[in-house]
Amino acid sequence: MIIIGEKINATRKAVKPMILERRETELIELAQNQADAGAAYIDINVGTGTGGREDEVEAIRWAVTTVKAAVAKPICVDSADARVLAAGLAACDGHDAMINSVKADPDYLAEVLPIAARHDVPVICLAMDLEGIPKDVAGRLAACQTIADAAGAHGVPEAHLYFDPLVLPIAADATQAKVTLDTLAAVKDRFPAAKTVMGLSNVSYGLPARAQLNAAFLAMALYAGLDAAIMDPMDSTMRAAALTGTALMGRDRHFRKYSRAFRNA
Amino acid sequence: MNQTELIEKINFNIIQGRMTAEDEGFDEGLEGQPAVTELIEQAVEAGIDAKIIVLDGLTGAMETVGAKFDKGEYLIPDMLASAECVGAAMDILAPLLADAGVESKGKFVLATVAGDLHDIGKNIVAIMLKGAGFEVLDLGNDVTTGRIVEAVKANNAQFLGLSALLTTTMREMGVVIKALEESGLRDQVRVLIGGAPTSEAFAAEIGADAHCRDAFHAIDLLRQMAA
């Protein structure tokens, strides 16, 4: 399973000043720690909620340039603003990258997909549209189809699409975890070349012992067809769930990763 | 790379359990480096004697793997990965050995007895035996006594390996040995048995020649028999 390290996100209290004050050493350390813990991509989101668009464009340039010079991992440029994405990708300048994210919004797709095509990078595609997150599988699949069609039109290959089925807190609606899992399976069925990705922790919002819900959900999602997760790679419970789920799915040849993690446990 | 280096690399990669370049090894970070298949091909191209590759590259490596497995350092998948490497190496080397007139150490018929579907252990034994230079005829699992006796006879086999993983099916091994006796084949073939419920005492009871704790023990016993 591909782990996208989620920790460099300016909405987190510890990260916000790191971005605003350009604390280079701390930023590199946070990226390196995630890489060491098994992250295949380092997500970077500099949206601090303060300052304007120009500040964010400057911030993403700085953060991407800083991380790519120090850590040999692809960068997942994370923003809801096409200009920030464009600036982040430009700063990557050939360094492997990914775009996080687009949704089924025709105008936004028309802005972002050409960037993805130009830089030849994968795109995370949220299974939602302008109305929000559809409550059922058919609605989410329709959103994915809209994105896939637009991607085709803009020359982004299906193999570069990472569909995120999205997950709503089950505390408010107990059927939602299954809707997500069924969407995963449906996406895999309809877009066989595409990959799937998810940020899982939302599922347990509002419930106690969230770690164990998240871990079980990750294992189930792997069965349903999850390829990648946006998560904290240092979270040992989640890492264990990823390793065990991948091993149980027969996707860890000779149990190398599983054994390496646990043989002396 | 000279011959010594190449053989050392083959040895190392068998211990690491890396069959092809993209494989991970027991240790981290070896992906992308040439592994057993590529190295064996290089060795063959360089004109290194297939027999030397087997003796110096393969056999020694599997002894190391066996020792690590005995110590608990290696787990079943680690051992399987290494055994798979030996199997892949032998697929390339066996025809060359035959061409060079190197005789096999003997024909070895292998089977899980009637009523028993377990074959993981037997399959490991098969790979290890191939790596050790035996000509292996694996009959599979749930093999009737009649088929086993027939195979021993038809191939003029010197060795027969019987596996059973159930207390209910291990008795079938005794039936096979009786049938060999009745067919007048018992004297031409050494019968080795193995499987979780079996023991040295059980082997003695049914008249088998040896009881093997695991694949490595089997190789050890065979070496002693040859000596």
Coordinates of C-alpha atoms in Angstrom, one line a residue:
Chain A
M1 CA 0.0 0.0 0.0
I2 CA 1.2 3.5 -0.9
I3 CA 1.4 5.8 2.1
I4 CA 1.0 9.5 1.6
G5 CA 2.3 11.2 4.6
E6 CA -0.2 13.8 5.8
K7 CA 1.7 15.7 8.5
I8 CA 2.8 18.7 6.6
N9 CA -0.5 20.4 6.7
A10 CA -0.7 24.0 7.8
T11 CA -4.1 23.5 9.4
R12 CA -2.3 21.6 12.1
K13 CA -1.3 23.8 15.0
A14 CA 2.3 22.6 15.1
V15 CA 2.8 23.1 11.4
K16 CA 1.2 26.6 10.8
P17 CA 4.1 28.6 12.4
M18 CA 6.5 26.3 10.6
I19 CA 5.1 27.5 7.3
L20 CA 4.5 31.1 8.2
E21 CA 8.0 31.6 9.7
R22 CA 9.7 29.4 7.1
R23 CA 11.3 27.1 9.6
E24 CA 13.3 25.1 7.2
T25 CA 15.0 22.6 9.5
E26 CA 11.7 21.7 11.2
L27 CA 9.9 21.2 7.8
I28 CA 12.7 19.0 6.5
E29 CA 12.6 17.0 9.7
L30 CA 8.9 16.4 9.5
A31 CA 9.2 15.3 5.9
Q32 CA 12.2 13.1 6.6
N33 CA 10.5 11.4 9.6
Q34 CA 7.6 10.5 7.5
A35 CA 9.8 9.2 4.7
D36 CA 11.7 7.1 7.2
A37 CA 8.4 5.7 8.6
G38 CA 7.5 4.5 5.1
A39 CA 5.7 7.4 3.4
A40 CA 6.0 7.1 -0.4
Y41 CA 4.7 10.6 -0.9
I42 CA 5.0 13.7 1.3
D43 CA 1.8 15.7 1.2
I44 CA 2.3 19.5 1.5
N45 CA -0.6 21.7 2.3
V46 CA 0.3 25.3 3.2
G47 CA -3.2 26.7 3.5
T48 CA -2.9 28.4 6.9
G49 CA -6.1 30.3 6.6
T50 CA -4.3 33.6 7.1
G51 CA -3.0 35.8 4.4
G52 CA -4.0 35.9 0.8
R53 CA -3.5 33.8 -2.3
E54 CA -0.1 35.3 -3.1
D55 CA 1.1 34.3 0.4
E56 CA 0.1 30.7 -0.3
V57 CA 1.7 30.6 -3.7
E58 CA 5.0 31.9 -2.0
A59 CA 4.6 29.4 0.8
I60 CA 4.1 26.4 -1.5
R61 CA 7.1 27.4 -3.6
W62 CA 9.2 27.6 -0.4
A63 CA 7.9 24.4 1.1
V64 CA 8.2 22.3 -2.1
T65 CA 11.7 23.6 -2.8
T66 CA 12.8 23.0 0.7
V67 CA 11.5 19.4 1.0
K68 CA 12.5 18.2 -2.5
A69 CA 16.1 19.4 -1.9
A70 CA 16.3 17.3 1.3
V71 CA 14.1 14.3 1.0
A72 CA 14.1 11.9 -1.9
K73 CA 10.4 11.3 -2.0
P74 CA 7.7 12.5 -4.4
I75 CA 5.7 15.4 -3.2
C76 CA 1.9 15.5 -3.1
V77 CA 1.0 19.1 -3.7
D78 CA -2.2 19.7 -1.6
S79 CA -4.5 22.7 -2.2
A80 CA -8.0 23.6 -3.3
D81 CA -6.6 26.5 -5.3
A82 CA -5.4 25.8 -8.8
R83 CA -2.8 28.6 -8.7
V84 CA -1.2 27.1 -5.6
L85 CA -1.2 23.7 -7.3
A86 CA 0.4 25.2 -10.4
A87 CA 3.1 27.0 -8.3
G88 CA 3.8 23.8 -6.3
L89 CA 4.1 21.7 -9.4
A90 CA 6.3 24.3 -11.1
A91 CA 8.5 24.3 -8.0
C92 CA 8.8 20.5 -8.2
D93 CA 10.4 21.1 -11.5
G94 CA 10.8 17.5 -12.6
H95 CA 10.8 16.0 -9.0
D96 CA 8.1 13.4 -8.9
A97 CA 4.8 14.8 -7.7
M98 CA 1.1 14.3 -7.3
I99 CA -1.9 16.7 -7.2
N100 CA -4.2 16.7 -4.2
S101 CA -7.0 17.1 -5.3
V102 CA -9.8 17.8 -7.7
K103 CA -13.6 17.1 -7.5
A104 CA -16.3 16.9 -10.1
D105 CA -16.4 20.6 -10.7
P106 CA -16.1 21.2 -14.5
D107 CA -14.6 24.7 -14.2
Y108 CA -12.0 23.6 -11.6
L109 CA -11.2 20.4 -13.6
A110 CA -10.6 22.6 -16.7
E111 CA -8.0 24.6 -14.6
V112 CA -6.3 21.7 -12.9
L113 CA -6.2 18.8 -15.3
P114 CA -4.1 20.7 -17.9
I115 CA -1.5 21.2 -15.1
A116 CA -1.6 17.5 -14.4
A117 CA -1.2 16.7 -18.1
R118 CA 1.7 19.2 -18.5
H119 CA 3.6 17.8 -15.6
D120 CA 2.6 14.2 -16.3
V121 CA 1.6 13.6 -12.6
P122 CA -1.2 11.7 -10.9
V123 CA -4.2 13.4 -9.5
I124 CA -6.3 12.6 -6.5
C125 CA -9.9 12.8 -7.5
L126 CA -12.5 13.2 -4.8
A127 CA -15.8 11.4 -5.4
M128 CA -17.9 14.6 -4.9
D129 CA -19.4 17.3 -6.9
L130 CA -20.6 20.9 -6.5
E131 CA -23.4 19.8 -4.3
G132 CA -21.1 18.1 -1.9
I133 CA -20.5 14.4 -1.1
P134 CA -23.2 12.1 -2.5
K135 CA -24.7 9.9 0.2
D136 CA -24.8 6.8 -2.0
V137 CA -22.5 4.8 -4.2
A138 CA -24.2 5.7 -7.5
G139 CA -23.8 9.4 -6.7
R140 CA -20.1 9.1 -5.9
L141 CA -19.5 6.9 -8.9
A142 CA -21.1 9.5 -11.1
A143 CA -18.8 12.2 -9.7
C144 CA -15.8 9.9 -10.5
Q145 CA -17.1 9.4 -14.0
T146 CA -17.4 13.2 -14.6
I147 CA -13.7 13.5 -13.5
A148 CA -12.6 10.5 -15.6
D149 CA -14.3 12.0 -18.7
A150 CA -12.7 15.4 -18.1
A151 CA -9.3 13.7 -17.6
G152 CA -9.6 11.9 -20.8
A153 CA -10.4 15.1 -22.6
H154 CA -7.4 16.8 -21.1
G155 CA -5.0 14.0 -21.9
V156 CA -4.6 12.7 -18.3
P157 CA -4.4 8.9 -18.5
E158 CA -6.7 6.8 -16.3
A159 CA -3.7 5.3 -14.7
H160 CA -2.9 8.7 -13.3
L161 CA -6.2 9.0 -11.5
Y162 CA -6.3 8.2 -7.8
F163 CA -10.0 8.1 -6.8
D164 CA -10.9 9.0 -3.3
P165 CA -14.3 7.5 -2.4
L166 CA -14.5 9.8 0.6
V167 CA -15.7 8.8 4.0
L168 CA -18.2 10.5 6.3
P169 CA -18.2 10.0 10.1
I170 CA -20.1 6.9 10.9
A171 CA -21.1 8.4 14.3
A172 CA -23.7 10.5 12.4
D173 CA -24.7 7.8 9.9
A174 CA -23.6 4.2 10.5
T175 CA -24.1 3.2 6.9
Q176 CA -21.4 5.5 5.6
A177 CA -18.4 3.2 6.1
K178 CA -20.0 0.6 3.9
V179 CA -20.9 3.2 1.3
T180 CA -17.3 4.1 1.1
L181 CA -16.1 0.5 0.8
D182 CA -18.7 -0.2 -1.9
T183 CA -17.7 2.9 -3.8
L184 CA -14.1 1.7 -3.6
A185 CA -15.0 -1.7 -5.2
A186 CA -17.2 0.0 -7.8
V187 CA -14.5 2.4 -8.8
K188 CA -12.0 -0.5 -9.2
D189 CA -14.6 -2.2 -11.3
R190 CA -15.3 0.7 -13.6
F191 CA -11.9 2.2 -13.9
P192 CA -9.5 -0.8 -13.7
A193 CA -6.4 1.2 -14.6
A194 CA -7.1 3.8 -12.0
K195 CA -5.9 3.7 -8.4
T196 CA -7.7 4.5 -5.2
V197 CA -6.8 6.5 -2.2
M198 CA -8.4 7.6 1.0
G199 CA -7.9 9.7 4.1
L200 CA -9.4 7.3 6.6
S201 CA -9.5 9.0 10.0
N202 CA -12.7 10.9 9.3
V203 CA -14.6 7.6 9.7
S204 CA -14.2 7.5 13.4
Y205 CA -14.9 11.2 14.2
G206 CA -16.9 11.5 17.3
L207 CA -16.4 8.0 18.6
P208 CA -14.0 6.7 21.3
A209 CA -10.9 4.5 20.6
R210 CA -10.7 6.0 17.1
A211 CA -7.4 4.3 16.4
Q212 CA -9.0 0.8 16.4
L213 CA -11.9 1.9 14.1
N214 CA -9.4 3.5 11.7
A215 CA -7.2 0.4 11.7
A216 CA -10.1 -2.0 11.1
F217 CA -11.5 0.3 8.4
L218 CA -8.1 0.4 6.7
A219 CA -7.9 -3.4 6.6
M220 CA -11.5 -3.6 5.1
A221 CA -10.6 -0.9 2.6
L222 CA -7.6 -2.8 1.4
Y223 CA -9.9 -5.8 0.7
A224 CA -12.3 -3.5 -1.2
G225 CA -9.4 -2.3 -3.4
L226 CA -7.6 0.6 -1.6
D227 CA -4.2 1.3 -3.2
A228 CA -3.1 4.3 -1.1
A229 CA -3.9 6.0 2.1
I230 CA -3.3 9.6 3.2
M231 CA -2.3 9.0 6.8
D232 CA 0.2 9.6 9.5
P233 CA 3.0 7.1 8.7
M234 CA 4.3 7.4 12.2
D235 CA 1.0 6.1 13.7
S236 CA 2.0 2.6 14.7
T237 CA -1.6 1.3 14.9
M238 CA -2.3 2.4 11.3
R239 CA 1.0 1.2 10.1
A240 CA 0.3 -2.2 11.6
A241 CA -3.1 -2.3 9.9
A242 CA -1.6 -1.4 6.6
L243 CA 1.1 -4.0 6.9
T244 CA -1.3 -6.8 8.1
G245 CA -4.0 -5.9 5.6
T246 CA -1.5 -5.9 2.7
A247 CA 0.0 -9.2 3.8
L248 CA -3.5 -10.8 4.2
M249 CA -4.3 -9.6 0.7
G250 CA -1.3 -11.5 -0.7
R251 CA 0.3 -8.2 -1.8
D252 CA 3.5 -8.5 0.3
R253 CA 5.6 -11.0 -1.4
H254 CA 7.3 -13.4 1.0
F255 CA 5.9 -11.2 3.8
R256 CA 9.0 -9.1 3.5
K257 CA 7.5 -5.9 4.8
Y258 CA 5.4 -7.6 7.4
S259 CA 8.2 -9.7 8.8
R260 CA 10.7 -6.8 8.7
A261 CA 8.3 -4.8 10.9
F262 CA 7.3 -7.5 13.3
R263 CA 9.8 -10.3 13.3
N264 CA 11.4 -9.2 16.6
A265 CA 8.2 -8.0 18.1
Chain B
M1 CA 33.0 -9.6 -11.7
N2 CA 35.3 -12.6 -11.4
Q3 CA 34.1 -16.1 -10.6
T4 CA 34.6 -15.9 -6.9
E5 CA 32.7 -12.6 -6.6
L6 CA 29.9 -13.9 -8.8
I7 CA 29.5 -17.1 -6.7
E8 CA 29.6 -15.0 -3.6
K9 CA 26.8 -12.8 -4.9
I10 CA 24.7 -15.8 -5.8
N11 CA 25.2 -17.2 -2.4
F12 CA 24.3 -13.8 -0.8
N13 CA 21.1 -13.4 -2.8
I14 CA 19.9 -16.9 -2.1
I15 CA 20.3 -16.2 1.6
Q16 CA 18.4 -12.9 1.0
G17 CA 15.8 -14.8 -0.9
R18 CA 15.9 -12.6 -4.0
M19 CA 14.9 -14.4 -7.2
T20 CA 14.8 -11.4 -9.6
A21 CA 16.2 -7.9 -9.5
E22 CA 12.9 -6.3 -8.4
D23 CA 12.5 -8.5 -5.4
E24 CA 13.0 -7.3 -1.9
G25 CA 15.3 -9.2 0.3
F26 CA 15.4 -10.3 3.9
D27 CA 17.4 -7.0 4.4
E28 CA 16.1 -3.7 3.2
G29 CA 17.1 -1.7 0.2
L30 CA 18.3 -4.4 -2.2
E31 CA 15.6 -3.9 -4.8
G32 CA 17.0 -3.2 -8.3
Q33 CA 20.2 -5.1 -7.8
P34 CA 20.8 -8.2 -9.8
A35 CA 19.4 -11.2 -8.0
V36 CA 19.7 -15.0 -8.4
T37 CA 18.2 -15.4 -11.8
E38 CA 20.3 -12.6 -13.4
L39 CA 23.5 -13.7 -11.6
I40 CA 23.1 -17.3 -12.6
E41 CA 22.6 -16.3 -16.2
Q42 CA 25.8 -14.1 -15.9
A43 CA 27.7 -17.0 -14.4
V44 CA 26.6 -19.3 -17.2
E45 CA 27.5 -16.8 -19.8
A46 CA 30.9 -16.3 -18.2
G47 CA 31.4 -20.0 -18.7
I48 CA 31.5 -21.0 -15.0
D49 CA 31.0 -24.7 -14.6
A50 CA 27.4 -25.4 -13.6
K51 CA 28.5 -27.9 -11.0
I52 CA 30.7 -25.3 -9.3
I53 CA 27.7 -22.9 -9.2
V54 CA 25.6 -25.6 -7.6
L55 CA 28.2 -26.7 -5.1
D56 CA 29.7 -23.3 -4.1
G57 CA 26.7 -21.0 -4.8
L58 CA 23.6 -22.9 -4.0
T59 CA 24.3 -25.7 -1.5
G60 CA 26.3 -23.6 0.9
A61 CA 23.7 -20.8 0.8
M62 CA 20.8 -23.2 1.7
E63 CA 22.9 -24.6 4.6
T64 CA 23.1 -21.1 5.9
V65 CA 19.4 -20.6 5.4
G66 CA 18.8 -23.9 7.2
A67 CA 20.9 -22.8 10.2
K68 CA 19.0 -19.5 10.3
F69 CA 15.7 -21.3 10.2
D70 CA 16.7 -23.6 13.0
K71 CA 17.8 -20.6 15.1
G72 CA 14.4 -19.0 14.6
E73 CA 16.1 -16.1 12.8
Y74 CA 14.3 -17.0 9.5
L75 CA 10.6 -17.5 9.3
I76 CA 8.8 -19.9 6.9
P77 CA 8.3 -17.2 4.2
D78 CA 12.0 -16.3 4.4
M79 CA 13.0 -20.0 3.9
L80 CA 10.5 -20.3 1.1
A81 CA 11.9 -17.3 -0.6
S82 CA 15.4 -18.8 -0.5
A83 CA 14.1 -22.2 -1.6
E84 CA 12.3 -20.5 -4.6
C85 CA 15.6 -19.0 -5.6
V86 CA 17.3 -22.4 -5.6
G87 CA 14.4 -23.7 -7.7
A88 CA 14.8 -20.9 -10.2
A89 CA 18.6 -21.5 -10.3
M90 CA 18.2 -25.2 -10.8
D91 CA 15.7 -24.6 -13.7
I92 CA 18.6 -22.8 -15.5
L93 CA 21.3 -25.2 -14.4
A94 CA 19.7 -28.6 -14.6
P95 CA 19.9 -28.9 -18.4
L96 CA 23.6 -27.8 -18.3
L97 CA 24.4 -30.4 -15.6
A98 CA 22.7 -33.1 -17.7
D99 CA 24.7 -31.9 -20.8
A100 CA 27.9 -32.1 -18.9
G101 CA 27.1 -35.6 -17.9
V102 CA 26.8 -34.8 -14.2
E103 CA 24.7 -37.5 -12.7
S104 CA 21.9 -36.7 -10.4
K105 CA 22.1 -38.0 -6.8
G106 CA 19.2 -40.2 -7.6
K107 CA 15.6 -40.3 -8.5
F108 CA 13.3 -39.1 -5.7
V109 CA 9.6 -39.8 -5.7
L110 CA 7.7 -37.5 -3.4
A111 CA 4.0 -37.6 -2.4
T112 CA 1.5 -36.6 0.2
V113 CA -0.4 -39.8 1.0
A114 CA -4.0 -40.7 0.2
G115 CA -6.7 -38.7 2.0
D116 CA -4.3 -35.8 2.9
L117 CA -4.3 -32.5 1.0
H118 CA -1.4 -30.8 2.7
D119 CA 1.4 -30.0 0.4
I120 CA 3.3 -26.8 1.6
G121 CA 5.9 -28.7 3.5
K122 CA 6.3 -31.3 0.7
N123 CA 6.7 -28.6 -1.8
I124 CA 9.5 -27.1 0.2
V125 CA 11.2 -30.5 0.4
A126 CA 10.8 -30.9 -3.4
I127 CA 12.7 -27.6 -4.0
M128 CA 15.4 -28.4 -1.5
L129 CA 15.9 -31.8 -3.0
K130 CA 16.2 -30.3 -6.5
G131 CA 18.7 -27.8 -5.2
A132 CA 20.7 -30.7 -3.6
G133 CA 21.0 -32.5 -6.9
F134 CA 18.2 -35.0 -6.8
E135 CA 15.9 -35.8 -9.7
V136 CA 12.5 -35.1 -8.2
L137 CA 9.2 -36.5 -9.3
D138 CA 6.5 -34.8 -7.2
L139 CA 3.3 -36.8 -7.4
G140 CA 1.3 -34.1 -5.5
N141 CA -1.1 -34.6 -2.6
D142 CA -3.8 -37.2 -1.9
V143 CA -1.9 -39.7 -3.9
T144 CA -3.1 -43.3 -3.7
T145 CA -0.8 -46.1 -2.6
G146 CA -1.2 -47.7 -6.0
R147 CA 0.1 -44.6 -7.8
I148 CA 3.0 -44.2 -5.4
V149 CA 4.1 -47.8 -5.8
E150 CA 3.7 -47.6 -9.6
A151 CA 5.8 -44.4 -9.8
V152 CA 8.6 -46.0 -7.7
K153 CA 8.6 -49.0 -10.0
A154 CA 8.3 -47.1 -13.3
N155 CA 11.1 -44.7 -12.5
N156 CA 13.2 -47.2 -10.7
A157 CA 13.4 -44.6 -7.9
Q158 CA 16.1 -44.9 -5.2
F159 CA 14.2 -42.6 -2.8
L160 CA 10.6 -42.2 -1.8
G161 CA 9.5 -39.3 0.4
L162 CA 6.1 -39.6 2.1
S163 CA 4.3 -36.7 3.8
A164 CA 1.2 -36.7 6.0
L165 CA 0.0 -33.9 8.2
L166 CA -2.9 -35.7 9.9
T167 CA -2.9 -38.4 12.5
T168 CA -5.7 -40.0 10.5
T169 CA -3.6 -40.2 7.3
M170 CA -0.1 -40.9 8.7
R171 CA -1.1 -44.6 9.0
E172 CA -1.3 -44.6 5.2
M173 CA 2.5 -44.4 5.1
G174 CA 2.7 -47.8 6.7
V175 CA 0.3 -49.1 4.0
V176 CA 2.5 -47.7 1.3
I177 CA 5.6 -49.4 2.8
K178 CA 3.6 -52.7 3.0
A179 CA 2.6 -52.4 -0.6
L180 CA 6.3 -51.8 -1.6
E181 CA 7.2 -55.0 0.2
E182 CA 4.5 -56.9 -1.5
S183 CA 5.6 -55.6 -4.9
G184 CA 9.2 -56.6 -4.1
L185 CA 10.3 -53.0 -4.4
R186 CA 11.2 -52.4 -0.7
D187 CA 14.9 -53.2 -1.1
Q188 CA 15.5 -50.8 -4.0
V189 CA 14.1 -47.7 -2.4
R190 CA 14.8 -45.8 0.8
V191 CA 11.7 -44.4 2.3
L192 CA 11.8 -41.1 4.2
I193 CA 8.8 -39.8 5.9
G194 CA 7.9 -36.4 7.3
G195 CA 5.0 -34.2 8.5
A196 CA 3.9 -32.7 11.8
P197 CA 2.4 -35.8 13.5
T198 CA 5.2 -38.1 12.5
S199 CA 8.2 -39.0 14.6
E200 CA 11.3 -41.1 14.6
A201 CA 9.4 -43.8 16.7
F202 CA 6.6 -43.8 14.2
A203 CA 9.0 -44.2 11.3
A204 CA 10.6 -47.2 13.1
E205 CA 7.1 -48.6 13.8
I206 CA 6.0 -48.6 10.1
G207 CA 9.5 -49.6 8.8
A208 CA 10.5 -46.4 7.2
D209 CA 14.2 -45.7 6.7
A210 CA 14.2 -42.3 8.2
H211 CA 12.1 -39.6 9.8
C212 CA 12.8 -36.0 8.6
R213 CA 11.9 -33.1 11.0
D214 CA 12.0 -30.6 8.1
A215 CA 13.4 -30.1 4.6
F216 CA 16.9 -29.3 6.0
H217 CA 17.0 -32.3 8.1
A218 CA 16.0 -34.4 5.1
I219 CA 19.0 -33.1 3.2
D220 CA 21.3 -33.8 6.1
L221 CA 20.0 -37.4 6.4
L222 CA 20.4 -38.0 2.7
R223 CA 24.0 -36.8 2.9
Q224 CA 24.6 -39.2 5.7
M225 CA 23.0 -42.0 3.7
A226 CA 25.2 -41.3 0.7
A227 CA 28.4 -41.2 2.9

